[in-house]
Amino acid sequence: MTTRLPTYFVSHGGGPWPWMPDMRDMLASLDTALADMPRQIGRTPKAVLMITAHWEERAFTLGSNPAPGMVYDYGGFPAHTYSVVYPAPGAPELALRVQGLLQEAGLPVALDPQRGYDHGTFVPLAVMYPDAKVPVLQMSLRAGLDPAEHIALGRALAPLRDEDVLIVGSGLSYHNLRNFGSGGRAPSKAFDVWLQEAMVASPSVRAEALVNWESAPAARICHPREEHLLPLMVAVGAAYDDAAECVYHDETVFGGVTASSFRFGEIATAA
């Protein structure tokens, strides 16, 4: 019996889709995959550590507010989506624990007592834990977007898996806002084939592939800027030696784009 939690990389969809019926229908398979995550881990975690693609700082930064507000970091959506509230409590004590882990690893870390939940955090969580009762610690990427450094971040976070903290990297396996629809079909599929193969490789080969992700087919077409791929590096680092499983795969997103999500590590069961 294991109590160690797996880690996840989730493709979080587009904008505030859970509050838009047409988009939620289009992303029905993502909806189902996110909603199934609590079943997979087998229990309610003590907290969720969410590494969001929508926040970058000079140091890895942790939201330390006990009651975070909201950051509506999207544009052009219906008015009601700018009054969405996800009232999950923050996790300031966990922020201090994570700060200590990163300091021990020699990684730059800071606390931010002001920042609220951005949509890289509240959108997937609203589907995973709609009652908003699980405490959430939101974490930034580090400016520079160095893949190896984000894998190292994940490795520093790994002890949290034995402390009932669910580590989730929130991004998108394809993120080219100017090339959705039919134009994104071929490059997203080619990149996803590479990604699926890389995820099931041995730990060292997988890590090397991610560090050198720009050599993948259509890499820079799929990710003109890599911030939505970096949360994957963190999830992999935190479960460095563990096997991957694709838990969401859709080839019809936004008119033909392929997107995937992954779990790393075994499904946890109560001791």
mmCIF file of N, CA and C in Angstrom, residues 156-207:
data_model
loop_
_atom_site.group_PDB
_atom_site.id
_atom_site.type_symbol
_atom_site.label_atom_id
_atom_site.label_comp_id
_atom_site.label_asym_id
_atom_site.label_seq_id
_atom_site.Cartn_x
_atom_site.Cartn_y
_atom_site.Cartn_z
ATOM 1 N N ALA A 156 13.269 19.161 -6.158
ATOM 2 C CA ALA A 156 13.277 19.745 -4.818
ATOM 3 C C ALA A 156 11.920 19.599 -4.138
ATOM 4 N N LEU A 157 10.868 19.592 -4.930
ATOM 5 C CA LEU A 157 9.512 19.490 -4.383
ATOM 6 C C LEU A 157 9.097 18.054 -4.064
ATOM 7 N N ALA A 158 9.854 17.077 -4.531
ATOM 8 C CA ALA A 158 9.453 15.673 -4.436
ATOM 9 C C ALA A 158 9.058 15.219 -3.030
ATOM 10 N N PRO A 159 9.734 15.672 -1.945
ATOM 11 C CA PRO A 159 9.310 15.209 -0.613
ATOM 12 C C PRO A 159 7.856 15.508 -0.278
ATOM 13 N N LEU A 160 7.279 16.489 -0.915
ATOM 14 C CA LEU A 160 5.886 16.841 -0.624
ATOM 15 C C LEU A 160 4.925 15.724 -0.998
ATOM 16 N N ARG A 161 5.329 14.887 -1.914
ATOM 17 C CA ARG A 161 4.461 13.770 -2.315
ATOM 18 C C ARG A 161 4.201 12.817 -1.168
ATOM 19 N N ASP A 162 5.134 12.751 -0.222
ATOM 20 C CA ASP A 162 4.961 11.900 0.960
ATOM 21 C C ASP A 162 4.328 12.661 2.116
ATOM 22 N N GLU A 163 3.972 13.913 1.861
ATOM 23 C CA GLU A 163 3.357 14.758 2.881
ATOM 24 C C GLU A 163 1.928 15.122 2.501
ATOM 25 N N ASP A 164 1.347 14.326 1.620
ATOM 26 C CA ASP A 164 -0.063 14.466 1.227
ATOM 27 C C ASP A 164 -0.332 15.758 0.455
ATOM 28 N N VAL A 165 0.657 16.231 -0.292
ATOM 29 C CA VAL A 165 0.498 17.409 -1.135
ATOM 30 C C VAL A 165 0.464 16.955 -2.591
ATOM 31 N N LEU A 166 -0.579 17.342 -3.303
ATOM 32 C CA LEU A 166 -0.725 16.989 -4.708
ATOM 33 C C LEU A 166 -0.049 18.052 -5.565
ATOM 34 N N ILE A 167 0.958 17.660 -6.332
ATOM 35 C CA ILE A 167 1.712 18.576 -7.189
ATOM 36 C C ILE A 167 1.142 18.507 -8.599
ATOM 37 N N VAL A 168 0.694 19.653 -9.099
ATOM 38 C CA VAL A 168 0.086 19.728 -10.422
ATOM 39 C C VAL A 168 0.758 20.849 -11.214
ATOM 40 N N GLY A 169 1.285 20.519 -12.381
ATOM 41 C CA GLY A 169 1.765 21.526 -13.312
ATOM 42 C C GLY A 169 0.652 21.845 -14.300
ATOM 43 N N SER A 170 0.281 23.109 -14.393
ATOM 44 C CA SER A 170 -0.848 23.507 -15.224
ATOM 45 C C SER A 170 -0.372 24.332 -16.414
ATOM 46 N N GLY A 171 -0.542 23.792 -17.606
ATOM 47 C CA GLY A 171 -0.145 24.485 -18.822
ATOM 48 C C GLY A 171 -0.964 23.989 -19.995
ATOM 49 N N LEU A 172 -0.319 23.775 -21.121
ATOM 50 C CA LEU A 172 -0.947 23.198 -22.309
ATOM 51 C C LEU A 172 0.149 22.519 -23.125
ATOM 52 N N SER A 173 -0.149 21.337 -23.644
ATOM 53 C CA SER A 173 0.863 20.652 -24.450
ATOM 54 C C SER A 173 1.003 21.276 -25.836
ATOM 55 N N TYR A 174 0.042 22.103 -26.228
ATOM 56 C CA TYR A 174 0.134 22.922 -27.437
ATOM 57 C C TYR A 174 -0.351 24.315 -27.075
ATOM 58 N N HIS A 175 0.469 25.346 -27.372
ATOM 59 C CA HIS A 175 0.038 26.697 -27.018
ATOM 60 C C HIS A 175 0.583 27.695 -28.024
ATOM 61 N N ASN A 176 -0.161 27.783 -29.121
ATOM 62 C CA ASN A 176 0.118 28.801 -30.141
ATOM 63 C C ASN A 176 -1.215 29.472 -30.449
ATOM 64 N N LEU A 177 -1.465 30.585 -29.798
ATOM 65 C CA LEU A 177 -2.770 31.237 -29.897
ATOM 66 C C LEU A 177 -3.075 31.718 -31.306
ATOM 67 N N ARG A 178 -2.065 31.877 -32.132
ATOM 68 C CA ARG A 178 -2.280 32.345 -33.502
ATOM 69 C C ARG A 178 -2.420 31.193 -34.489
ATOM 70 N N ASN A 179 -2.382 29.973 -33.997
ATOM 71 C CA ASN A 179 -2.417 28.828 -34.901
ATOM 72 C C ASN A 179 -3.271 27.707 -34.339
ATOM 73 N N PHE A 180 -4.472 28.067 -33.904
ATOM 74 C CA PHE A 180 -5.467 27.052 -33.572
ATOM 75 C C PHE A 180 -6.207 26.661 -34.848
ATOM 76 N N GLY A 181 -7.164 25.765 -34.730
ATOM 77 C CA GLY A 181 -7.917 25.327 -35.892
ATOM 78 C C GLY A 181 -7.099 24.413 -36.784
ATOM 79 N N SER A 182 -7.442 24.393 -38.072
ATOM 80 C CA SER A 182 -6.818 23.442 -38.986
ATOM 81 C C SER A 182 -5.318 23.656 -39.121
ATOM 82 N N GLY A 183 -4.853 24.912 -38.940
ATOM 83 C CA GLY A 183 -3.425 25.170 -39.046
ATOM 84 C C GLY A 183 -2.602 24.525 -37.963
ATOM 85 N N GLY A 184 -3.232 24.236 -36.839
ATOM 86 C CA GLY A 184 -2.514 23.606 -35.736
ATOM 87 C C GLY A 184 -2.588 22.099 -35.737
ATOM 88 N N ARG A 185 -3.354 21.533 -36.671
ATOM 89 C CA ARG A 185 -3.591 20.089 -36.623
ATOM 90 C C ARG A 185 -2.301 19.294 -36.804
ATOM 91 N N ALA A 186 -1.586 19.526 -37.883
ATOM 92 C CA ALA A 186 -0.387 18.733 -38.169
ATOM 93 C C ALA A 186 0.737 18.983 -37.168
ATOM 94 N N PRO A 187 1.087 20.245 -36.863
ATOM 95 C CA PRO A 187 2.183 20.439 -35.904
ATOM 96 C C PRO A 187 1.864 19.916 -34.516
ATOM 97 N N SER A 188 0.635 20.098 -34.050
ATOM 98 C CA SER A 188 0.302 19.628 -32.703
ATOM 99 C C SER A 188 0.337 18.109 -32.624
ATOM 100 N N LYS A 189 -0.087 17.454 -33.700
ATOM 101 C CA LYS A 189 -0.044 15.986 -33.703
ATOM 102 C C LYS A 189 1.391 15.482 -33.729
ATOM 103 N N ALA A 190 2.235 16.124 -34.544
ATOM 104 C CA ALA A 190 3.633 15.705 -34.619
ATOM 105 C C ALA A 190 4.333 15.900 -33.283
ATOM 106 N N PHE A 191 4.087 17.027 -32.643
ATOM 107 C CA PHE A 191 4.712 17.290 -31.356
ATOM 108 C C PHE A 191 4.184 16.320 -30.303
ATOM 109 N N ASP A 192 2.903 16.011 -30.362
ATOM 110 C CA ASP A 192 2.322 15.102 -29.370
ATOM 111 C C ASP A 192 2.877 13.689 -29.523
ATOM 112 N N VAL A 193 3.107 13.243 -30.742
ATOM 113 C CA VAL A 193 3.723 11.920 -30.940
ATOM 114 C C VAL A 193 5.079 11.878 -30.254
ATOM 115 N N TRP A 194 5.874 12.927 -30.456
ATOM 116 C CA TRP A 194 7.179 13.010 -29.784
ATOM 117 C C TRP A 194 7.012 13.033 -28.274
ATOM 118 N N LEU A 195 6.059 13.804 -27.789
ATOM 119 C CA LEU A 195 5.864 13.946 -26.351
ATOM 120 C C LEU A 195 5.453 12.622 -25.718
ATOM 121 N N GLN A 196 4.553 11.912 -26.358
ATOM 122 C CA GLN A 196 4.115 10.614 -25.824
ATOM 123 C C GLN A 196 5.294 9.649 -25.724
ATOM 124 N N GLU A 197 6.154 9.647 -26.733
ATOM 125 C CA GLU A 197 7.319 8.764 -26.710
ATOM 126 C C GLU A 197 8.305 9.190 -25.626
ATOM 127 N N ALA A 198 8.507 10.493 -25.493
ATOM 128 C CA ALA A 198 9.446 10.988 -24.488
ATOM 129 C C ALA A 198 8.986 10.655 -23.079
ATOM 130 N N MET A 199 7.688 10.724 -22.835
ATOM 131 C CA MET A 199 7.184 10.507 -21.479
ATOM 132 C C MET A 199 7.353 9.064 -21.009
ATOM 133 N N VAL A 200 7.338 8.115 -21.914
ATOM 134 C CA VAL A 200 7.463 6.713 -21.506
ATOM 135 C C VAL A 200 8.901 6.216 -21.574
ATOM 136 N N ALA A 201 9.848 7.080 -21.899
ATOM 137 C CA ALA A 201 11.262 6.698 -21.922
ATOM 138 C C ALA A 201 11.789 6.529 -20.499
ATOM 139 N N SER A 202 13.005 6.040 -20.374
ATOM 140 C CA SER A 202 13.631 5.899 -19.062
ATOM 141 C C SER A 202 13.817 7.280 -18.442
ATOM 142 N N PRO A 203 13.951 7.359 -17.111
ATOM 143 C CA PRO A 203 14.005 8.676 -16.468
ATOM 144 C C PRO A 203 15.051 9.615 -17.040
ATOM 145 N N SER A 204 16.265 9.134 -17.244
ATOM 146 C CA SER A 204 17.308 10.031 -17.726
ATOM 147 C C SER A 204 17.057 10.457 -19.170
ATOM 148 N N VAL A 205 16.564 9.531 -20.003
ATOM 149 C CA VAL A 205 16.266 9.852 -21.397
ATOM 150 C C VAL A 205 15.096 10.833 -21.463
ATOM 151 N N ARG A 206 14.090 10.615 -20.625
ATOM 152 C CA ARG A 206 12.942 11.527 -20.582
ATOM 153 C C ARG A 206 13.384 12.932 -20.200
ATOM 154 N N ALA A 207 14.196 13.034 -19.161
ATOM 155 C CA ALA A 207 14.660 14.349 -18.721
ATOM 156 C C ALA A 207 15.493 15.032 -19.799
#
